[in-house]
């Protein structure tokens, strides 16, 4: 060991004991090297921020703490990001000095305000609109590699494709000449061990030579590129900016970045691709699903980045004493923020240790970092991962992991991917031999985060029955027979059928392997329900995303008044079932025009007879909503779903009740408001340090996405709340249908797909 080992945490003059597990933590050996997230499961549960004497760093294990660190880059400086985690011996240091090695600030380890000034100047090449044209090149490179081995039946994908494609893409993107590829690969490995590994003193000397040569090489490439002032690519752009103003894009930056970016843009993506292929082939059902439906690939890639990211830990240093996760940290504390551990935090990802390519919030992973330093190249990396997976699943769907291989990894704290990835397949079964169409790409993916509507399972209709005049009930099962995910009462699913996207609440038995929904045929509607009534016969298949739940049973209210209008009975029925099953107090009011047009009457009478009141306007028993609201017991809440007129009336009647009294679900929104258009305004983004102008015919969500900020979305019409962001200052013009009155009054959140800044005023978001 080359670093001194303090016996106790340094924050409290050695008086604070280090727990046995913290004492034993060593990131350079198993179990961390075998699986960093699993190795820190104990820390996520018991000691989320702990001092590691072995490393001399504070280790941060939970999602929220890691995000808090990324968010505040003034308190948590990135200055140590490229420092040697294992200091070099004197001999190795002298070797490095003999090469005039002077690795300094780039972007990733630069402090504010210099960092944001530089990042803003260098951002353009990374914007989604400016990345799309790289797709053809990525596709060509991947195809050529697959052509090279498809007839052989066996390949080491790392050796034969996955390191070289990302390196070539990176060099092309940067505008760096594509020669000396093997040398660059060796240099990259040396840089990784130099920065994040624990080389022995003898290895350090050899490393120092490799890293020194890499430094010299980077300088020579830079000089050559300077001779070509109009050259293409991001590094040429930086050279031009340096020529104009060397105080922002400095000389030292150029040389350091030339070396760092080759690694940042190449090894990260190569490892990510190897991890993804390995993970998907290990979870064969997921592999088969993406083979069958390439629309699933973007989210599958994102889930791979979450579950087994290629960057597993990053670093920061405190600039002042601060409390993190309940632990007091001194100024100058070095932190190892283990993003792989945050990505497996059950507090943020449900059943986080399950690999689930249908996970709706996979995109929230921390593998690209977060905030103002968040990976600039994330959308290029996503493009590469998607195309690699699309080509492999189309041309080699029968590929398997070679079961005899033992995976090895380069020991270091932060970069993770197998050294080799052997796969085998039966060449006689290569689909393109009989089907030349297999050579044609099935998909071109938009640049950016996965689109939520594409995270969809294939289902089969197993039963259809009329439950009232014009209302069909449907029972749906997973097409492959697997169980469907659990759902909460009030949840809905989105069906995608023949170009129609429609939402339906789940209303079957909780815990069943199948989902039940009911579809009202609206002859005067937009055509979707009429089409679904015709198309969804028994045996029909369809795509479904969700379930999503934005309409939850209040967990603690002493009494629930449930009010359903028309087809709005479906979520209300599921809520009533739940309240009955859990022995809670409730009353159920079901409003309709005529009994023969009211769904599930038999089931309602059977299961909820004592709590049920039918309000049938055709029988002169129309509901008196004012009486229902007034009859609500003290502290009771109302859950309602039905026509807009009914919801508006209830909103008016509960205007003076305590906030949180009325909970409603909307399925439609005002079409103009839903577009999110209006006066242009300016928005400052605190976490990413950007300032954007939101155009008159652009939603806030669109403007955020165009700037490369990942904001998840679902309905994109103000109904679900998925795209909500935190407002730090400004006056939101709320046009959504999800925020409660109190939430609107508080003014601290905004639904970005439809809401804007009032009257074109400036706004500041987190
Ligand atoms: C920064 C991961 C691919 C360019 C980062 C950071 C991480 C990361 C963890 C630091 C984030 C932070 O401090 O918040 C990854 C992963 C990749 C990948 C996992 C592949 C799967 C790429 C590619 C490029 C790139 C392909 C370039 C073409 C950069 C740059 C930064 C960065 C320039 C510095 C941004 C700044 O500090 O302002 N990346 N990266 N990355 N990455 Fe990536
Ligand atoms: Fe559903 Fe914005 S995406 S409210």
CSV table of N, CA, C and O and ligand atoms in Angstrom, one decimal, residues 550 701 712-724 736-738 751-754, ligand 2:
chain,number,residue,atom,x,y,z
A,550,UNK,N,-51.1,8.0,-11.0
A,550,UNK,CA,-51.1,9.4,-10.5
A,550,UNK,C,-52.3,9.7,-9.7
A,550,UNK,O,-52.6,10.8,-9.3
A,701,UNK,N,-40.8,22.0,-22.0
A,701,UNK,CA,-40.2,20.7,-22.1
A,701,UNK,C,-39.4,20.6,-23.4
A,701,UNK,O,-38.2,20.1,-23.4
A,712,UNK,N,-37.9,13.5,-18.0
A,712,UNK,CA,-38.8,12.5,-18.4
A,712,UNK,C,-40.2,13.0,-18.7
A,712,UNK,O,-40.6,14.0,-18.2
A,713,UNK,N,-40.9,12.4,-19.6
A,713,UNK,CA,-42.3,12.8,-19.9
A,713,UNK,C,-43.1,11.6,-20.2
A,713,UNK,O,-42.6,10.6,-20.6
A,714,UNK,N,-44.4,11.8,-20.2
A,714,UNK,CA,-45.3,10.6,-20.5
A,714,UNK,C,-46.4,11.2,-21.4
A,714,UNK,O,-46.4,11.1,-22.6
A,715,UNK,N,-47.5,11.8,-20.8
A,715,UNK,CA,-48.6,12.2,-21.6
A,715,UNK,C,-48.4,13.4,-22.5
A,715,UNK,O,-48.9,13.5,-23.5
A,716,UNK,N,-47.5,14.2,-22.0
A,716,UNK,CA,-47.2,15.5,-22.7
A,716,UNK,C,-48.4,16.3,-23.0
A,716,UNK,O,-48.5,17.1,-23.9
A,717,UNK,N,-49.4,16.3,-22.1
A,717,UNK,CA,-50.5,17.2,-22.2
A,717,UNK,C,-51.0,17.6,-20.8
A,717,UNK,O,-52.2,17.8,-20.6
A,718,UNK,N,-50.1,17.6,-19.8
A,718,UNK,CA,-50.5,18.1,-18.5
A,718,UNK,C,-51.3,17.3,-17.7
A,718,UNK,O,-52.0,17.7,-16.7
A,719,UNK,N,-51.3,16.0,-17.9
A,719,UNK,CA,-52.3,15.1,-17.2
A,719,UNK,C,-51.6,14.2,-16.1
A,719,UNK,O,-52.2,13.7,-15.2
A,720,UNK,N,-50.3,14.0,-16.3
A,720,UNK,CA,-49.7,12.9,-15.5
A,720,UNK,C,-48.6,13.4,-14.5
A,720,UNK,O,-48.3,12.7,-13.5
A,721,UNK,N,-48.0,14.6,-14.7
A,721,UNK,CA,-47.1,15.1,-13.8
A,721,UNK,C,-45.7,14.6,-14.0
A,721,UNK,O,-44.7,15.0,-13.2
A,722,UNK,N,-45.4,13.7,-14.9
A,722,UNK,CA,-44.1,13.1,-15.1
A,722,UNK,C,-43.0,14.1,-15.4
A,722,UNK,O,-41.9,14.0,-15.0
A,723,UNK,N,-43.4,15.2,-16.1
A,723,UNK,CA,-42.4,16.2,-16.6
A,723,UNK,C,-42.2,17.3,-15.6
A,723,UNK,O,-41.6,18.3,-16.0
A,724,UNK,N,-42.6,17.1,-14.4
A,724,UNK,CA,-42.6,18.2,-13.4
A,724,UNK,C,-41.1,18.6,-13.1
A,724,UNK,O,-40.2,17.8,-13.0
A,736,UNK,N,-51.6,22.7,-16.3
A,736,UNK,CA,-51.7,21.3,-16.2
A,736,UNK,C,-53.0,21.0,-15.4
A,736,UNK,O,-53.7,21.8,-14.9
A,737,UNK,N,-53.3,19.7,-15.3
A,737,UNK,CA,-54.4,19.2,-14.6
A,737,UNK,C,-54.0,18.3,-13.4
A,737,UNK,O,-54.8,17.4,-13.0
A,738,UNK,N,-52.8,18.4,-13.0
A,738,UNK,CA,-52.3,17.5,-12.0
A,738,UNK,C,-52.0,18.2,-10.6
A,738,UNK,O,-52.2,17.6,-9.6
A,751,UNK,N,-45.2,22.0,-14.4
A,751,UNK,CA,-45.4,20.9,-15.3
A,751,UNK,C,-44.9,21.4,-16.7
A,751,UNK,O,-45.6,22.2,-17.3
A,752,UNK,N,-43.8,20.9,-17.1
A,752,UNK,CA,-43.1,21.6,-18.2
A,752,UNK,C,-43.6,21.3,-19.6
A,752,UNK,O,-43.4,22.0,-20.5
A,753,UNK,N,-44.5,20.3,-19.7
A,753,UNK,CA,-45.0,20.0,-21.1
A,753,UNK,C,-46.0,21.0,-21.5
A,753,UNK,O,-46.3,21.1,-22.7
A,754,UNK,N,-46.7,21.7,-20.5
A,754,UNK,CA,-47.7,22.6,-20.9
A,754,UNK,C,-47.6,24.0,-20.3
A,754,UNK,O,-48.1,25.0,-20.8
B,2,LIG,FE1,-47.5,14.2,-18.4
B,2,LIG,FE2,-46.2,16.5,-18.6
B,2,LIG,S1,-45.7,14.6,-19.4
B,2,LIG,S2,-47.8,16.1,-17.4
